[in-house]
Amino acid sequence: MEILSNLAIGFGVAVTLKNLAYCFLGVFLGTLIGVLPGIGPVATVAMLLPLTFALDPATAMIMLAGIYYGAQYGGSTTAILVNIPGESSAVVTTLDGYQMARQGRAGPALGIAAIGSFVAGTIATLVVALFSPPLAEIALKFQPADYFSLMVFGLIGAVVLARGSLRKAIAMVVIGLLLGLVGTDVNSGVMRFTFGIPALTEGISFVALAMGMFGIAEVVYNLEQRGASRQVFGSRLGSVLPSRADLAQSAPAIARGTLLGSVLGILPGGGALLSSFAAYTIEKKVARPPRNFGDGDIRGVAAPESANNAGAQTSFIPMLTLGVPSNPTMALMIGALMIQGIQPGPQVMSQRPELFWGVVASMWIGNLFLLALNLPMVGLWVRLLAVPYRMLFPAILVFCCIGVFTINNNVFDLFQLVVFAGIGYVLLKLGCEPAPLVLGLVLGPMMEEYLRRALLISLGDPTVLVTSPISAVFLLAAVLLLASIAIPTIRAKREEAMKE
Amino acid sequence: MILARDYRIGSAARMGPGYFPMLLGALLALLGLTLTVPALFRDGPAFPRLHLRPLAFVLLGIAAFGVTLEYLGFVLAVAALVVIGGLADPDLRPVEIAGVALFMAVFSVGVFAVLLGMPLTLWPAL
């Protein structure tokens, strides 16, 4: 079994004292920041990114992955205890989780979220290990035209699955792509859209952009949501261990959530958010007896929590094998790899097996840490949540600023942060999702490069995009995806699903 | 409801490096039109109210952090960010903010400069 030897390499890398320590640190810091209301995984990863610069690539990725699912889990804690989703994928967890907390069952709710996440994480790690190698092998055959079309497909997928207006989402992608082109043109060395500012020749700082739109804009948004009651249920936490009856009831929900999350996580634009929404909706339909969803049903916590963790895990697959991010967090990961001097893509697995399999193995270890960390340490998170927001948000601002500054040690990045935070806030108010924009920003330069190469090889003949079979399939899939939205019934379904 | 988002980024094309941007610029202009033109003919909800106080102070705080960092060092920059950013909250409590500023300054120096050894200028150069 090749997979076993591969996993052995992976564990060999992951189970060194150094990597274990950084994995633990990542999970811990991720949870710590993720618990803060209004700070989701994207902002958390962006904030903590500079901590990993000094590390070697494998350790850096292991730590970042730890931060990612730590933040994911931290968001659920906030959702259950304060009824404020720490991040968008925890929105559905507030429905039943907060009700459980009000009934004095916050402990079991947190416990089942941790256990469900662990089970889901374990299975999803196996999925990653099983499906990545064949996918990378196919990807090695990709021509530039195929890559271009794959990215078109990925962006369309992200748009279709984004909430809100479709045209707005497409506009966001295009703006993102254009912003990605700011800087020195790789082929000709011409400065584009830099307005003569030397700092912009390197392009727009994507960390400043992501932090501005996901971190600062959210802080401002939270500040105006004053008066919303925030009652922390910490005093009646009780035992975090769910009872046997709870476990028996949750087991099928966890299984369904894991399955759904693993599949949806691979899709572009999928990942944790869509997984958790879909899992909750399905659970409400299939769970027997259906009883009290929205009224503190433990399955309403177990299913989405398992799904979002599984989705978070499998969303690494396209990033690691194709070098194409499926959500903003993965876009940040790609950025981190590039800073480390590694061009993400199918060649990573063959050229740097220790990096790839080390990250995969560390995912499982990270989930173990998550379980070990969260069951005993819930009390600490609860106390952190008791700190009023008016004292928390300046601290969040400080971390965001330090994070952005230390990436290039450049004050100009902070001014970029100001600009993008302002834009992000207005976009938030207009109902434009920032996620497609961030994906566009990262993919912009890559798409241009692949399109150029494709057209160079074909001597300027654009039909190469449809005559290459792989490329044609991706483009066709993209068109179908777009067309499916145009059909009224599916459109209504999509709107209904997004509303839940 | 929808702002004219088109034309914000000009499609200034140079041959070669301008090819892809022009393509995108055209696409964006088209999208902008499909968003704005129907919007002119329908009554939508008013433009959402922007709360300017939090936004202004938060952004000002970050800008102040940048400027202070360059000239006065890290410690004062953190303090400036916390105090100015803190003004964003309408029910500001001066003592608390001072406490947070002090705590964050000590904490950030401890974590980023001492523990992580980041090359930060801590104090103003005298």
XYZ file of C-alpha atoms in Angstrom:
626
model
C 0.000 0.000 0.000
C 1.584 3.165 -1.210
C -0.618 5.302 0.931
C 0.700 3.702 4.087
C 4.302 4.416 3.198
C 3.301 7.936 2.267
C 1.553 8.430 5.545
C 4.614 7.006 7.256
C 6.730 9.729 5.636
C 4.147 12.226 6.760
C 4.093 11.103 10.357
C 7.866 10.992 10.296
C 7.814 14.685 9.470
C 4.915 15.651 11.683
C 5.976 13.784 14.787
C 9.160 15.666 15.426
C 9.317 17.705 18.571
C 9.535 20.932 16.624
C 6.613 20.241 14.319
C 4.461 18.925 17.119
C 5.191 22.062 19.097
C 4.290 24.362 16.202
C 1.205 22.336 15.400
C 0.105 22.713 19.007
C 0.963 26.406 19.042
C -0.990 26.895 15.813
C -4.076 25.144 17.128
C -3.858 27.032 20.421
C -3.379 30.490 18.896
C -5.966 29.770 16.228
C -8.537 28.852 18.835
C -7.587 31.827 20.994
C -8.077 34.347 18.194
C -10.974 32.432 16.673
C -12.904 32.654 19.932
C -12.920 36.443 19.689
C -16.266 37.454 18.244
C -16.141 38.757 14.701
C -12.772 37.282 13.861
C -13.071 34.389 11.451
C -10.467 31.974 10.125
C -9.391 34.244 7.264
C -8.540 37.140 9.544
C -6.956 34.789 12.065
C -4.711 33.156 9.499
C -3.789 36.543 8.012
C -3.029 37.912 11.452
C -0.796 35.035 12.467
C 0.835 34.539 9.075
C 3.972 36.556 9.934
C 4.710 34.188 12.815
C 5.471 31.466 10.293
C 7.899 33.335 8.066
C 10.968 32.284 9.969
C 9.988 28.590 9.858
C 10.817 26.084 7.157
C 7.990 25.484 4.645
C 6.682 22.216 6.104
C 6.578 23.552 9.655
C 5.004 26.790 8.483
C 2.229 24.947 6.650
C 1.662 22.658 9.609
C 1.293 25.641 11.897
C -0.982 27.503 9.481
C -3.196 24.469 9.057
C -3.387 24.236 12.855
C -4.348 27.896 13.063
C -7.030 27.351 10.453
C -8.925 24.575 12.179
C -8.260 26.059 15.584
C -9.951 29.247 14.398
C -12.741 27.192 12.945
C -13.385 25.532 16.259
C -12.972 28.754 18.224
C -15.767 30.264 16.175
C -18.109 27.490 17.256
C -17.350 28.113 20.923
C -18.393 31.727 20.517
C -21.490 30.667 18.613
C -22.615 28.328 21.353
C -21.838 30.507 24.335
C -22.589 34.017 23.125
C -24.899 33.462 20.157
C -22.471 35.423 18.020
C -20.905 33.396 15.274
C -17.150 33.926 15.455
C -17.209 33.277 11.719
C -19.776 32.720 9.037
C -19.544 28.932 9.023
C -20.659 28.892 12.666
C -23.892 30.745 11.958
C -25.982 27.590 11.988
C -24.306 26.418 15.159
C -25.849 29.382 16.959
C -29.334 28.046 16.184
C -29.257 24.971 18.368
C -26.001 25.524 20.205
C -27.075 28.729 21.902
C -30.415 27.225 22.823
C -28.582 24.329 24.462
C -26.466 26.833 26.383
C -29.595 28.607 27.591
C -30.921 25.319 28.825
C -27.753 24.853 30.827
C -26.353 22.319 28.396
C -23.477 24.435 27.091
C -21.009 21.777 28.223
C -22.365 18.919 26.137
C -22.833 21.275 23.170
C -19.160 22.237 23.272
C -18.193 18.638 23.884
C -20.122 17.255 20.956
C -18.747 20.000 18.702
C -15.221 18.946 19.650
C -15.922 15.238 19.293
C -17.766 15.685 15.998
C -14.943 17.843 14.684
C -12.405 15.225 15.658
C -14.248 12.356 13.995
C -14.832 14.455 10.893
C -11.230 15.602 10.867
C -9.942 12.048 11.055
C -12.066 10.840 8.184
C -11.441 13.925 6.079
C -7.690 13.520 6.564
C -7.991 10.033 5.101
C -9.964 11.450 2.195
C -7.194 13.966 1.555
C -4.562 11.224 1.678
C -6.537 8.957 -0.669
C -7.676 11.419 -3.298
C -4.804 13.847 -3.593
C -2.247 11.613 -5.336
C -4.458 10.575 -8.270
C -5.665 14.131 -8.671
C -2.123 15.478 -8.711
C -1.215 12.897 -11.327
C -3.997 14.082 -13.593
C -3.044 17.670 -12.895
C 0.507 17.058 -14.074
C -0.871 16.515 -17.564
C -2.567 19.914 -17.587
C -1.567 22.360 -20.293
C -1.685 26.124 -19.754
C -5.052 26.299 -21.469
C -6.405 23.656 -19.101
C -5.189 25.597 -16.097
C -6.787 28.755 -17.337
C -10.113 27.017 -17.763
C -9.793 25.293 -14.402
C -9.417 28.682 -12.771
C -12.375 30.058 -14.682
C -14.364 27.105 -13.396
C -13.102 27.647 -9.861
C -14.039 31.303 -9.874
C -17.474 30.646 -11.344
C -18.010 28.007 -8.669
C -17.025 30.447 -5.958
C -19.422 33.004 -7.384
C -22.372 30.660 -7.682
C -21.924 29.477 -4.136
C -21.446 32.973 -2.734
C -24.404 34.526 -1.029
C -26.299 37.384 -2.540
C -26.491 38.768 -6.039
C -24.771 36.742 -8.719
C -23.799 39.704 -10.840
C -22.344 41.492 -7.859
C -20.294 38.417 -7.056
C -18.975 38.224 -10.626
C -18.150 41.920 -10.489
C -16.234 41.259 -7.256
C -14.231 38.504 -8.945
C -13.342 40.750 -11.860
C -12.317 43.583 -9.567
C -10.195 41.087 -7.651
C -8.557 39.869 -10.849
C -7.779 43.433 -11.851
C -6.345 44.264 -8.454
C -4.193 41.170 -8.800
C -2.600 42.680 -11.886
C -1.290 45.729 -10.054
C 2.479 45.749 -10.034
C 5.262 44.753 -12.357
C 4.235 42.782 -15.399
C 6.290 39.580 -15.318
C 6.802 39.376 -19.044
C 7.618 42.916 -20.014
C 8.638 44.496 -16.732
C 6.163 47.296 -17.303
C 4.624 48.857 -14.196
C 0.886 48.578 -14.273
C -1.597 50.611 -12.260
C 1.038 51.604 -9.722
C 0.374 55.356 -9.929
C 4.104 55.805 -9.562
C 4.114 54.439 -6.021
C 7.259 52.337 -5.661
C 5.750 50.073 -2.989
C 3.040 48.987 -5.428
C 5.502 47.515 -7.918
C 5.386 44.306 -5.892
C 1.626 44.259 -6.263
C -1.108 44.784 -3.739
C -0.458 43.191 -0.382
C -3.047 40.459 -0.290
C -2.692 40.111 3.458
C -3.532 43.796 3.886
C -6.517 43.324 1.621
C -7.784 40.188 3.316
C -7.215 41.657 6.761
C -8.910 44.918 5.840
C -11.968 43.252 4.379
C -12.353 40.340 6.756
C -10.811 41.714 9.936
C -11.081 45.486 10.255
C -14.306 45.872 8.296
C -15.884 43.266 10.591
C -14.687 45.095 13.684
C -16.274 48.318 12.456
C -19.424 46.442 11.566
C -19.559 44.886 15.025
C -19.059 48.243 16.670
C -22.261 49.558 15.208
C -24.244 46.519 16.269
C -24.445 48.029 19.726
C -26.976 47.040 22.266
C -27.263 43.513 20.931
C -27.470 41.452 24.058
C -24.402 39.409 24.712
C -24.948 37.078 27.538
C -22.227 34.595 28.174
C -23.338 31.306 29.602
C -20.282 30.223 31.435
C -21.388 29.836 34.982
C -23.583 26.847 34.264
C -21.199 25.098 31.976
C -21.547 21.745 33.606
C -19.668 18.722 32.390
C -18.314 19.008 28.857
C -18.756 15.309 28.315
C -21.976 14.507 26.511
C -24.076 11.752 27.974
C -24.360 8.342 26.375
C -27.787 9.224 25.028
C -26.363 12.401 23.480
C -23.639 10.423 21.793
C -26.012 7.816 20.448
C -28.252 10.509 19.060
C -25.388 12.457 17.534
C -23.474 9.608 15.931
C -25.533 9.411 12.731
C -25.608 13.196 12.499
C -21.829 13.300 12.758
C -21.514 10.651 10.052
C -23.820 12.507 7.676
C -22.130 15.818 8.381
C -18.697 14.358 7.750
C -19.703 12.822 4.452
C -21.361 15.977 3.194
C -18.540 18.206 4.378
C -15.864 16.044 2.749
C -17.582 16.266 -0.617
C -18.502 19.941 -0.493
C -15.086 20.948 0.793
C -13.434 19.933 -2.468
C -15.687 22.126 -4.578
C -14.502 25.599 -5.428
C -16.180 28.101 -3.179
C -17.290 25.276 -0.937
C -15.339 24.571 2.172
C -16.553 25.078 5.657
C -19.304 27.634 5.138
C -21.414 25.811 2.592
C -20.826 22.482 4.333
C -22.232 23.618 7.637
C -25.325 25.218 6.108
C -26.047 22.221 3.935
C -25.484 19.793 6.799
C -27.939 21.599 9.047
C -30.596 21.765 6.362
C -30.246 18.078 5.549
C -30.161 17.085 9.185
C -33.436 18.887 9.746
C -34.995 16.866 6.927
C -33.644 13.388 7.582
C -33.114 13.151 11.331
C -35.550 10.852 13.104
C -37.354 11.738 15.234
C -37.308 15.267 13.775
C -38.450 16.996 16.968
C -36.886 20.097 18.254
C -34.440 21.622 15.787
C -33.802 25.255 16.608
C -34.755 24.474 20.149
C -31.542 23.027 21.455
C -31.244 19.741 19.586
C -27.768 18.290 19.986
C -27.826 16.968 16.432
C -28.181 20.541 15.226
C -24.745 21.165 16.687
C -23.137 17.848 15.830
C -23.942 17.793 12.097
C -22.812 21.281 11.035
C -19.760 21.174 13.281
C -18.613 17.882 11.770
C -19.391 19.136 8.286
C -17.482 22.378 8.624
C -14.420 20.650 9.957
C -14.504 18.000 7.240
C -15.019 20.718 4.639
C -12.157 22.774 6.029
C -9.925 19.731 5.765
C -10.818 18.618 2.257
C -10.598 22.164 0.912
C -6.850 21.577 1.154
C -7.120 19.077 -1.714
C -7.449 21.530 -4.616
C -4.929 23.839 -2.982
C -2.285 21.154 -2.475
C -2.767 19.255 -5.714
C -3.722 21.935 -8.234
C -2.396 25.070 -6.632
C -5.849 26.590 -6.995
C -7.490 27.965 -3.852
C -11.132 27.116 -3.221
C -11.731 29.755 -0.557
C -10.025 32.854 0.852
C -8.235 30.927 3.590
C -6.686 28.648 0.997
C -5.733 31.740 -1.001
C -3.808 32.885 2.051
C -2.146 29.470 2.301
C -1.039 29.754 -1.323
C 0.349 33.165 -0.541
C 2.221 31.683 2.407
C 3.709 28.956 0.197
C 4.824 31.522 -2.345
C 6.470 33.610 0.357
C 8.319 30.423 1.277
C 9.491 30.205 -2.316
C 7.321 27.250 -3.296
C 5.140 27.420 -6.368
C 1.974 25.543 -5.400
C 0.813 22.965 -7.892
C 0.797 19.266 -8.676
C 4.587 19.121 -8.669
C 4.675 19.855 -4.922
C 3.674 16.311 -4.091
C 6.412 14.664 -6.116
C 9.124 17.206 -5.459
C 8.463 17.857 -1.811
C 6.735 14.751 -0.485
C 7.812 15.594 3.049
C 5.929 18.891 2.827
C 2.774 17.399 1.419
C 2.528 14.306 3.586
C 3.776 16.146 6.636
C 0.883 18.562 6.331
C -1.594 15.730 5.814
C -0.334 13.820 8.836
C -0.298 16.950 10.936
C -3.953 17.513 10.143
C -4.849 14.464 12.110
C -2.482 15.349 14.931
C -3.881 18.859 14.933
C -7.375 17.503 15.353
C -6.196 15.428 18.245
C -4.743 18.543 19.846
C -7.992 20.327 19.197
C -9.881 17.712 21.127
C -7.320 17.595 23.921
C -7.121 21.365 24.094
C -10.765 22.185 24.009
C -12.368 19.785 26.363
C -10.281 20.844 29.354
C -9.720 24.448 28.329
C -13.248 25.527 27.578
C -13.271 27.421 30.864
C -10.460 29.633 29.665
C -12.289 30.518 26.451
C -15.388 31.302 28.448
C -13.489 33.760 30.572
C -12.003 35.347 27.483
C -15.502 35.849 26.125
C -16.547 37.581 29.320
C -14.186 40.459 28.480
C -16.356 43.242 27.043
C -15.978 43.994 23.362
C -14.986 47.600 23.992
C -11.781 46.276 25.510
C -11.303 43.459 23.030
C -11.556 45.352 19.792
C -8.549 47.638 20.346
C -6.523 44.500 20.998
C -7.817 42.970 17.764
C -6.816 46.140 15.916
C -3.313 45.967 17.361
C -2.844 42.352 16.259
C -4.156 43.102 12.775
C -1.794 46.050 12.366
C 1.243 44.204 13.651
C 0.378 41.264 11.413
C 0.145 43.397 8.300
C 3.221 45.456 9.124
C 5.567 42.596 9.875
C 4.981 40.864 6.540
C 7.144 43.337 4.656
C 8.196 45.616 7.517
C 6.637 48.293 5.402
C 4.489 51.135 6.694
C 2.873 51.499 3.281
C 1.121 48.160 3.828
C -0.672 49.758 6.766
C -2.045 52.472 4.505
C -3.206 49.754 2.133
C -4.932 48.215 5.138
C -6.730 51.512 5.808
C -7.905 51.754 2.202
C -9.099 48.151 1.972
C -10.798 48.273 5.351
C -12.756 51.294 4.150
C -13.665 49.618 0.875
C -14.468 46.389 2.681
C -16.862 48.158 5.015
C -18.730 49.819 2.158
C -18.904 46.495 0.283
C -20.246 44.810 3.398
C -22.937 47.458 3.575
C -23.768 46.975 -0.088
C -24.139 43.257 0.331
C -21.114 42.379 -1.768
C -19.212 39.347 -0.568
C -15.488 39.981 -0.242
C -14.559 36.289 -0.670
C -14.741 36.209 -4.504
C -12.642 39.360 -4.639
C -9.854 37.797 -2.591
C -9.882 34.679 -4.772
C -9.689 36.856 -7.861
C -6.775 38.781 -6.414
C -4.741 35.629 -5.922
C -5.748 34.014 -9.193
C -5.406 37.149 -11.349
C -1.697 36.951 -12.081
C -1.825 33.163 -12.509
C -4.714 33.327 -14.947
C -3.030 35.988 -17.016
C 0.156 33.951 -17.139
C -1.594 30.756 -18.207
C -3.713 32.541 -20.784
C -0.624 34.126 -22.254
C 1.236 30.861 -22.396
C -1.739 29.068 -23.881
C -2.088 31.688 -26.590
C 1.646 31.694 -27.190
C 1.676 27.952 -27.791
C -1.358 28.136 -30.042
C 0.139 31.111 -31.912
C -2.634 33.410 -30.797
C -5.475 31.116 -31.645
C -8.082 31.429 -28.873
C -9.861 28.213 -29.918
C -7.211 26.266 -28.021
C -9.383 26.848 -24.964
C -12.137 24.698 -26.428
C -10.167 22.256 -28.546
C -8.145 20.913 -25.648
C -10.434 18.305 -24.090
C -9.631 19.008 -20.439
C -10.018 22.714 -20.896
C -13.262 22.254 -22.783
C -14.700 20.150 -19.967
C -13.898 22.802 -17.376
C -15.347 25.581 -19.482
C -18.452 23.541 -20.180
C -18.843 22.845 -16.464
C -18.477 26.548 -15.743
C -21.111 27.438 -18.311
C -23.467 24.779 -16.960
C -22.977 26.085 -13.448
C -23.838 29.592 -14.570
C -26.762 28.388 -16.634
C -28.151 26.379 -13.737
C -28.460 29.582 -11.747
C -30.419 31.181 -14.523
C -33.067 28.469 -14.360
C -35.782 29.884 -12.097
C -36.472 26.841 -9.907
C -32.837 26.225 -9.063
C -32.423 29.901 -8.498
C -35.263 29.909 -5.998
C -33.733 26.887 -4.256
C -30.387 28.626 -4.048
C -31.924 31.699 -2.505
C -33.864 29.565 -0.074
C -30.754 27.637 0.895
C -28.760 30.807 1.433
C -31.427 32.309 3.619
C -31.497 29.561 6.209
C -29.116 50.673 -4.127
C -26.199 49.841 -6.290
C -23.395 52.258 -6.766
C -21.816 52.847 -10.094
C -19.016 50.430 -9.659
C -18.042 50.539 -13.284
C -15.315 52.724 -14.689
C -13.554 52.813 -11.366
C -10.647 51.006 -12.854
C -9.779 52.377 -16.220
C -8.847 49.967 -18.944
C -5.730 51.877 -19.906
C -4.290 49.457 -22.389
C -0.781 49.131 -23.534
C -0.224 46.512 -26.134
C 1.160 43.374 -24.533
C 0.949 44.009 -20.820
C -2.361 45.787 -21.324
C -4.102 42.936 -23.066
C -5.470 41.025 -20.097
C -6.391 44.117 -18.060
C -8.290 45.489 -21.022
C -10.202 42.281 -21.374
C -11.135 42.408 -17.693
C -11.849 46.115 -17.793
C -14.319 45.583 -20.597
C -15.961 42.743 -18.707
C -16.238 44.858 -15.575
C -17.714 47.791 -17.474
C -20.299 45.472 -18.971
C -21.168 44.045 -15.558
C -21.321 47.517 -14.099
C -23.809 48.499 -16.757
C -26.005 45.475 -16.174
C -26.038 46.325 -12.481
C -26.565 50.073 -12.703
C -28.932 50.495 -15.614
C -31.755 48.343 -14.172
C -31.107 49.945 -10.803
C -31.980 53.332 -12.249
C -35.419 52.152 -13.221
C -36.477 50.545 -10.014
C -37.097 51.690 -6.515
C -34.731 49.989 -4.203
C -33.988 50.376 -0.543
C -32.062 53.521 0.197
C -28.332 53.376 0.430
C -27.601 51.781 3.803
C -26.653 54.217 6.506
C -22.952 54.254 7.057
C -21.878 54.662 10.619
C -19.013 56.984 10.157
C -17.763 57.333 13.694
C -16.461 53.778 14.187
C -15.113 53.646 10.660
C -13.340 56.985 10.844
C -11.673 56.354 14.178
C -10.628 52.819 13.389
C -9.090 53.853 10.094
C -7.512 56.913 11.650
C -6.063 54.726 14.370
C -4.424 52.404 11.862
C -3.007 55.298 9.875
C -1.716 56.803 13.111
C -0.095 53.477 13.951
C 1.719 53.583 10.635
C 2.954 57.137 11.019
C 3.899 56.782 14.679
C 5.706 53.533 14.036
C 7.965 55.200 11.540
C 8.899 58.183 13.677
C 8.216 57.376 17.310
C 8.695 53.660 17.609
C 6.567 50.642 18.323
C 5.469 51.276 21.911
C 3.949 54.671 21.240
C 2.421 53.392 17.998
C 0.514 50.666 19.829
C -0.667 53.196 22.394
C -1.786 55.593 19.665
C -3.695 52.860 17.862
C -5.516 51.730 20.986
C -6.434 55.237 22.116
C -7.554 56.564 18.726
C -9.188 53.283 17.762
C -10.867 53.222 21.171
C -12.629 56.488 20.360
C -14.601 54.507 17.788
C -16.719 53.122 20.579
C -19.377 55.593 21.703
C -19.329 54.527 25.335
C -15.674 55.014 25.792
C -14.184 54.703 29.252
C -10.883 56.553 29.479
C -9.442 54.523 32.323
C -10.154 51.236 30.605
C -8.673 52.375 27.321
C -5.547 53.555 29.091
C -5.337 50.163 30.752
C -5.787 48.321 27.464
C -3.178 50.547 25.809
C -0.673 49.841 28.530
C -1.405 46.126 28.526
C -1.234 45.802 24.753
C 2.019 47.743 24.580
C 3.685 45.529 27.169
C 2.164 42.370 25.742
C 3.067 43.098 22.109
C 6.616 44.064 22.976
C 6.921 40.898 25.008
C 5.520 38.620 22.317
C 6.719 40.186 19.083
C 9.993 41.832 20.016
C 11.285 39.637 22.822
C 9.783 36.188 22.146
C 9.753 36.274 18.365
C 12.735 38.564 17.981
C 11.162 40.761 15.332
C 13.301 43.733 14.351
C 11.128 46.517 15.708
C 12.187 49.980 16.737
C 10.645 50.249 20.168
C 11.281 53.831 21.222
C 11.714 57.152 19.451
C 15.282 57.702 18.359
C 16.578 60.489 20.540
